[in-house]
Each structure stands twice: as C-alpha cells, then as structure tokens.
mmCIF file of C-alpha atoms in Angstrom:
data_model
loop_
_atom_site.group_PDB
_atom_site.id
_atom_site.type_symbol
_atom_site.label_atom_id
_atom_site.label_comp_id
_atom_site.label_asym_id
_atom_site.label_seq_id
_atom_site.Cartn_x
_atom_site.Cartn_y
_atom_site.Cartn_z
ATOM 1 C CA MET R 112 10.218 18.477 -4.441
ATOM 2 C CA ASN R 113 9.621 21.785 -2.987
ATOM 3 C CA ARG R 114 6.436 22.816 -1.593
ATOM 4 C CA GLU R 115 4.826 23.813 -4.586
ATOM 5 C CA GLU R 116 5.693 20.559 -6.422
ATOM 6 C CA PHE R 117 4.211 18.499 -3.065
ATOM 7 C CA ASP R 118 0.989 20.729 -3.441
ATOM 8 C CA HIS R 119 0.497 19.854 -7.105
ATOM 9 C CA ALA R 120 0.929 16.278 -6.610
ATOM 10 C CA VAL R 121 -1.381 16.034 -3.531
ATOM 11 C CA ARG R 122 -3.941 18.106 -5.714
ATOM 12 C CA ALA R 123 -3.544 15.721 -8.651
ATOM 13 C CA ALA R 124 -3.747 12.517 -6.700
ATOM 14 C CA GLY R 125 -6.979 13.936 -5.280
ATOM 15 C CA ALA R 126 -8.387 14.753 -8.448
ATOM 16 C CA ILE R 127 -7.773 11.249 -10.058
ATOM 17 C CA LEU R 128 -9.102 9.530 -6.780
ATOM 18 C CA GLY R 129 -12.041 11.718 -6.706
ATOM 19 C CA GLU R 130 -11.098 11.996 -3.014
ATOM 20 C CA ASN R 131 -10.510 15.295 -0.618
ATOM 21 C CA GLU R 132 -8.227 13.465 1.793
ATOM 22 C CA LEU R 133 -4.986 11.289 1.183
ATOM 23 C CA LEU R 134 -2.344 9.894 3.301
ATOM 24 C CA VAL R 135 1.391 10.961 2.719
ATOM 25 C CA ILE R 136 3.789 8.280 4.217
ATOM 26 C CA GLY R 137 7.161 9.152 2.717
ATOM 27 C CA SER R 138 9.743 12.026 3.076
ATOM 28 C CA GLN R 139 7.569 14.643 1.605
ATOM 29 C CA ALA R 140 5.021 14.318 4.770
ATOM 30 C CA LEU R 141 7.872 16.530 6.190
ATOM 31 C CA HIS R 142 5.962 19.479 4.575
ATOM 32 C CA ALA R 143 3.226 19.428 7.349
ATOM 33 C CA SER R 144 5.782 19.673 10.002
ATOM 34 C CA VAL R 145 8.246 22.101 8.836
ATOM 35 C CA PRO R 146 7.504 25.492 8.049
ATOM 36 C CA GLY R 147 9.299 27.012 4.830
ATOM 37 C CA ALA R 148 11.797 24.778 2.918
ATOM 38 C CA VAL R 149 12.442 21.347 4.123
ATOM 39 C CA PRO R 150 15.866 20.253 4.224
ATOM 40 C CA PRO R 151 17.736 19.460 0.858
ATOM 41 C CA GLU R 152 17.793 15.857 2.009
ATOM 42 C CA ALA R 153 14.108 15.935 1.876
ATOM 43 C CA ALA R 154 13.576 18.085 -1.300
ATOM 44 C CA ARG R 155 15.940 16.264 -3.344
ATOM 45 C CA SER R 156 13.361 13.309 -3.570
ATOM 46 C CA ILE R 157 11.272 13.872 -6.583
ATOM 47 C CA GLU R 158 8.191 11.457 -5.546
ATOM 48 C CA ALA R 159 5.616 11.690 -2.880
ATOM 49 C CA ASP R 160 4.418 8.516 -1.436
ATOM 50 C CA ILE R 161 0.972 9.092 -1.344
ATOM 51 C CA ALA R 162 -2.096 6.614 -0.280
ATOM 52 C CA ALA R 163 -5.839 6.755 -0.329
ATOM 53 C CA LEU R 164 -7.135 6.593 3.288
ATOM 54 C CA ASP R 165 -9.313 3.438 2.280
ATOM 55 C CA ASP R 166 -7.861 1.115 -0.440
ATOM 56 C CA PRO R 167 -8.153 -2.365 0.434
ATOM 57 C CA ASP R 168 -7.557 -3.993 -3.086
ATOM 58 C CA GLU R 169 -4.611 -1.508 -3.710
ATOM 59 C CA GLN R 170 -6.438 -0.328 -7.127
ATOM 60 C CA LYS R 171 -6.201 3.258 -5.900
ATOM 61 C CA ALA R 172 -2.480 3.003 -5.366
ATOM 62 C CA ASP R 173 -2.267 1.603 -8.856
ATOM 63 C CA LEU R 174 -4.375 4.311 -10.288
ATOM 64 C CA ILE R 175 -2.019 6.835 -8.959
ATOM 65 C CA ASP R 176 0.970 4.962 -10.014
ATOM 66 C CA GLY R 177 -0.314 4.735 -13.668
ATOM 67 C CA THR R 178 -1.613 8.250 -13.963
ATOM 68 C CA ILE R 179 0.990 10.525 -12.081
ATOM 69 C CA GLY R 180 3.587 7.783 -11.163
ATOM 70 C CA GLU R 181 7.233 7.181 -12.032
ATOM 71 C CA VAL R 182 7.759 7.608 -16.136
ATOM 72 C CA SER R 183 4.026 8.884 -16.573
ATOM 73 C CA MET R 184 3.358 11.767 -18.666
ATOM 74 C CA PHE R 185 2.897 13.902 -15.464
ATOM 75 C CA HIS R 186 6.395 12.647 -14.643
ATOM 76 C CA ARG R 187 7.993 13.508 -17.770
ATOM 77 C CA THR R 188 6.025 16.909 -18.043
ATOM 78 C CA PHE R 189 6.971 17.896 -14.290
ATOM 79 C CA GLY R 190 10.203 16.128 -13.230
ATOM 80 C CA TYR R 191 8.321 14.732 -10.238
ATOM 81 C CA TYR R 192 5.592 12.402 -9.460
ATOM 82 C CA ALA R 193 3.444 10.616 -6.955
ATOM 83 C CA GLN R 194 4.079 6.998 -5.927
ATOM 84 C CA GLY R 195 1.048 5.170 -5.204
ATOM 85 C CA ILE R 196 1.337 3.122 -1.956
ATOM 86 C CA THR R 197 -0.759 1.598 0.802
ATOM 87 C CA ARG R 198 -1.018 2.242 4.431
ATOM 88 C CA SER R 199 1.075 -1.159 5.027
ATOM 89 C CA THR R 200 4.163 0.316 2.982
ATOM 90 C CA ALA R 201 5.895 1.890 6.017
ATOM 91 C CA ILE R 202 6.623 0.321 9.698
ATOM 92 C CA LEU R 203 5.294 2.720 11.901
ATOM 93 C CA PRO R 204 4.929 3.039 15.696
ATOM 94 C CA ARG R 205 1.614 2.338 17.462
ATOM 95 C CA GLY R 206 -0.661 5.298 17.464
ATOM 96 C CA TRP R 207 0.670 6.908 14.397
ATOM 97 C CA GLN R 208 -2.954 7.607 12.855
ATOM 98 C CA ASP R 209 -3.830 9.709 15.992
ATOM 99 C CA ARG R 210 -0.638 11.958 15.315
ATOM 100 C CA LEU R 211 -1.246 12.703 11.577
ATOM 101 C CA ILE R 212 -0.788 16.190 10.556
ATOM 102 C CA ARG R 213 -3.232 17.995 8.306
ATOM 103 C CA TYR R 214 -1.655 19.723 5.446
ATOM 104 C CA GLU R 215 -3.744 21.946 3.202
ATOM 105 C CA THR R 216 -3.140 24.889 1.276
ATOM 106 C CA PRO R 217 -5.011 26.933 -1.306
ATOM 107 C CA ASN R 218 -2.740 25.102 -3.885
ATOM 108 C CA THR R 219 -3.994 21.742 -2.997
ATOM 109 C CA ASN R 220 -7.533 22.765 -4.173
ATOM 110 C CA GLY R 221 -9.572 21.339 -1.377
ATOM 111 C CA VAL R 222 -7.444 18.103 -0.920
ATOM 112 C CA VAL R 223 -6.234 17.329 2.442
ATOM 113 C CA ALA R 224 -3.059 15.651 2.906
ATOM 114 C CA TRP R 225 -2.844 13.770 6.274
ATOM 115 C CA CYS R 226 0.991 13.494 6.988
ATOM 116 C CA LEU R 227 2.981 11.460 9.297
ATOM 117 C CA GLU R 228 4.250 13.537 12.238
ATOM 118 C CA ILE R 229 7.702 14.085 11.918
ATOM 119 C CA HIS R 230 9.181 11.580 14.730
ATOM 120 C CA ASP R 231 6.881 8.765 13.289
ATOM 121 C CA LEU R 232 8.346 9.818 9.875
ATOM 122 C CA TRP R 233 11.685 9.647 11.345
ATOM 123 C CA ILE R 234 11.335 6.316 12.869
ATOM 124 C CA SER R 235 9.893 4.688 9.494
ATOM 125 C CA LYS R 236 12.903 5.858 7.656
ATOM 126 C CA ALA R 237 15.464 4.731 10.115
ATOM 127 C CA ILE R 238 13.799 1.406 9.949
ATOM 128 C CA ALA R 239 13.817 1.270 6.092
ATOM 129 C CA SER R 240 17.541 2.383 6.318
ATOM 130 C CA ARG R 241 18.182 2.562 2.640
ATOM 131 C CA HIS R 242 21.190 5.103 1.926
ATOM 132 C CA LYS R 243 18.751 8.206 1.441
ATOM 133 C CA ASP R 244 16.831 7.365 4.478
ATOM 134 C CA ILE R 245 20.135 7.415 6.508
ATOM 135 C CA GLU R 246 20.703 10.979 5.199
ATOM 136 C CA PHE R 247 17.307 12.059 5.855
ATOM 137 C CA CYS R 248 17.306 10.837 9.243
ATOM 138 C CA ALA R 249 20.783 12.363 10.137
ATOM 139 C CA ALA R 250 19.551 15.802 8.621
ATOM 140 C CA LEU R 251 16.658 15.711 10.830
ATOM 141 C CA ILE R 252 18.692 15.404 13.976
ATOM 142 C CA ALA R 253 21.444 17.707 12.753
ATOM 143 C CA LYS R 254 18.720 20.557 12.247
ATOM 144 C CA ASP R 255 16.982 19.855 15.421
ATOM 145 C CA LEU R 256 13.801 19.237 13.908
ATOM 146 C CA VAL R 257 13.185 16.209 15.775
ATOM 147 C CA ASN R 258 13.747 15.101 19.697
ATOM 148 C CA THR R 259 15.869 12.152 20.272
ATOM 149 C CA ASP R 260 14.200 11.094 23.468
ATOM 150 C CA THR R 261 10.970 11.240 21.353
ATOM 151 C CA LEU R 262 12.421 8.873 19.023
ATOM 152 C CA VAL R 263 13.562 6.393 21.565
ATOM 153 C CA CYS R 264 9.895 6.283 22.865
ATOM 154 C CA ARG R 265 8.417 5.866 19.441
ATOM 155 C CA LEU R 266 10.768 3.062 18.489
ATOM 156 C CA ASP R 267 9.499 1.370 21.790
ATOM 157 C CA ASP R 268 6.349 1.499 20.311
ATOM 158 C CA VAL R 269 7.077 -0.406 16.963
ATOM 159 C CA ASP R 270 5.938 -3.995 17.064
ATOM 160 C CA GLY R 271 7.137 -6.515 14.916
ATOM 161 C CA ILE R 272 10.819 -5.825 14.039
ATOM 162 C CA GLU R 273 13.675 -8.050 14.842
ATOM 163 C CA ALA R 274 16.269 -7.026 17.698
ATOM 164 C CA ALA R 275 18.997 -6.075 15.213
ATOM 165 C CA ARG R 276 16.845 -3.715 13.337
ATOM 166 C CA ARG R 277 15.774 -2.088 16.410
ATOM 167 C CA ALA R 278 19.335 -2.061 17.671
ATOM 168 C CA HIS R 279 20.321 -0.667 14.455
ATOM 169 C CA VAL R 280 18.020 2.206 14.813
ATOM 170 C CA VAL R 281 19.028 3.131 18.475
ATOM 171 C CA GLY R 282 22.593 2.969 17.036
ATOM 172 C CA LEU R 283 21.384 5.725 14.544
ATOM 173 C CA ILE R 284 19.662 8.039 16.896
ATOM 174 C CA GLU R 285 22.761 7.796 19.375
ATOM 175 C CA GLY R 286 25.219 8.064 16.551
ATOM 176 C CA PHE R 287 23.604 11.149 14.841
ATOM 177 C CA SER R 288 22.936 12.869 18.452
ATOM 178 C CA ARG R 289 26.758 12.586 19.158
ATOM 179 C CA SER R 290 27.724 13.723 15.657
ATOM 180 C CA GLY R 291 25.244 16.754 15.656
#
C-alpha cells in the first residue's frame, strides 16, 4: 500500500465511522514515520489496520471490516482495504500511546491517523513473528530506520509475554543487527 492508498483508506474509515481521529497499528503506520516511499516489505501489504479510538464493544471495527474490509466492494474496486481492529490487537510496550505519531495530509480530508511510533511498531511486529512480520522487521533494521538500543529498551517495557518469546525478539534484534 503506497501513501496515496493509505490516505484513501484513512479517509474512507473516518467517513464510515463519522470520526476525525483513528488509530493505525499495523505496518502501514510506517507512513507517519518515514518520509517518502516506505520499504517494499511494508508497501506490499494491501491492508491498513485501523481502529477507532473508542470502540469498547468492537462494533466500529466490525463496521470498518464490513464496509471497506477484505472482500468488500472497496477492496474489489481498489485492490486494498482497511482491516477493522481494536486497540488490543497488538502487544505493545508501555507508554506507546504517548508516542503515537500524528498523520494527516490534504488527502485524508481532515481525518487524523494516530500511528504507532516506528520502534513500537517494530516490537509489535517482532512479537507477532509471522513470516511477513519478520521480513518487515529485518528491512527496518537493514535500512537504519530503527535504533537497536531503543528496540531493546522498548522490549523491556512489554508486559505479559513469555520468556521464550522475549528471547526470540532479542535474537531477532541481535541477528538483524549483525546481518545489516
């Protein structure tokens, strides 16, 4: 998903929900931290993970999914979509809310996307550790878009993950740093 497509997904989600502020948790949050084109490992994703700031019963996430989500008319028309999610979708370091990056362009039509800060995003993706997440994390380190010392500190601020998963993420940080 390129920046223009991301802007469109944000604009559409805001219009559907009737809200001027949204939360972006997935890889497309990178658009707020990286000027210009995002790495191909992020651009190949065709979905933007978007949440309402206030969605206690998850109905807003369902509304996004049903209207502009996967296999919707929006998806079939444009080739990309918004995945309706909730704040609890990702495992994140303490304090992530204070580090959100404001993203707004003329193409978002007044809708602000509050996007995960790049190190918080990296940690979330490394914890998830799907194949596409690992490629994403490797690319951010290889392109010097994240600081490995900051990643280690952010990992220390993650509560509730088992020791083996924590060790796996430390291994990713160390391994990608050596190969970069």
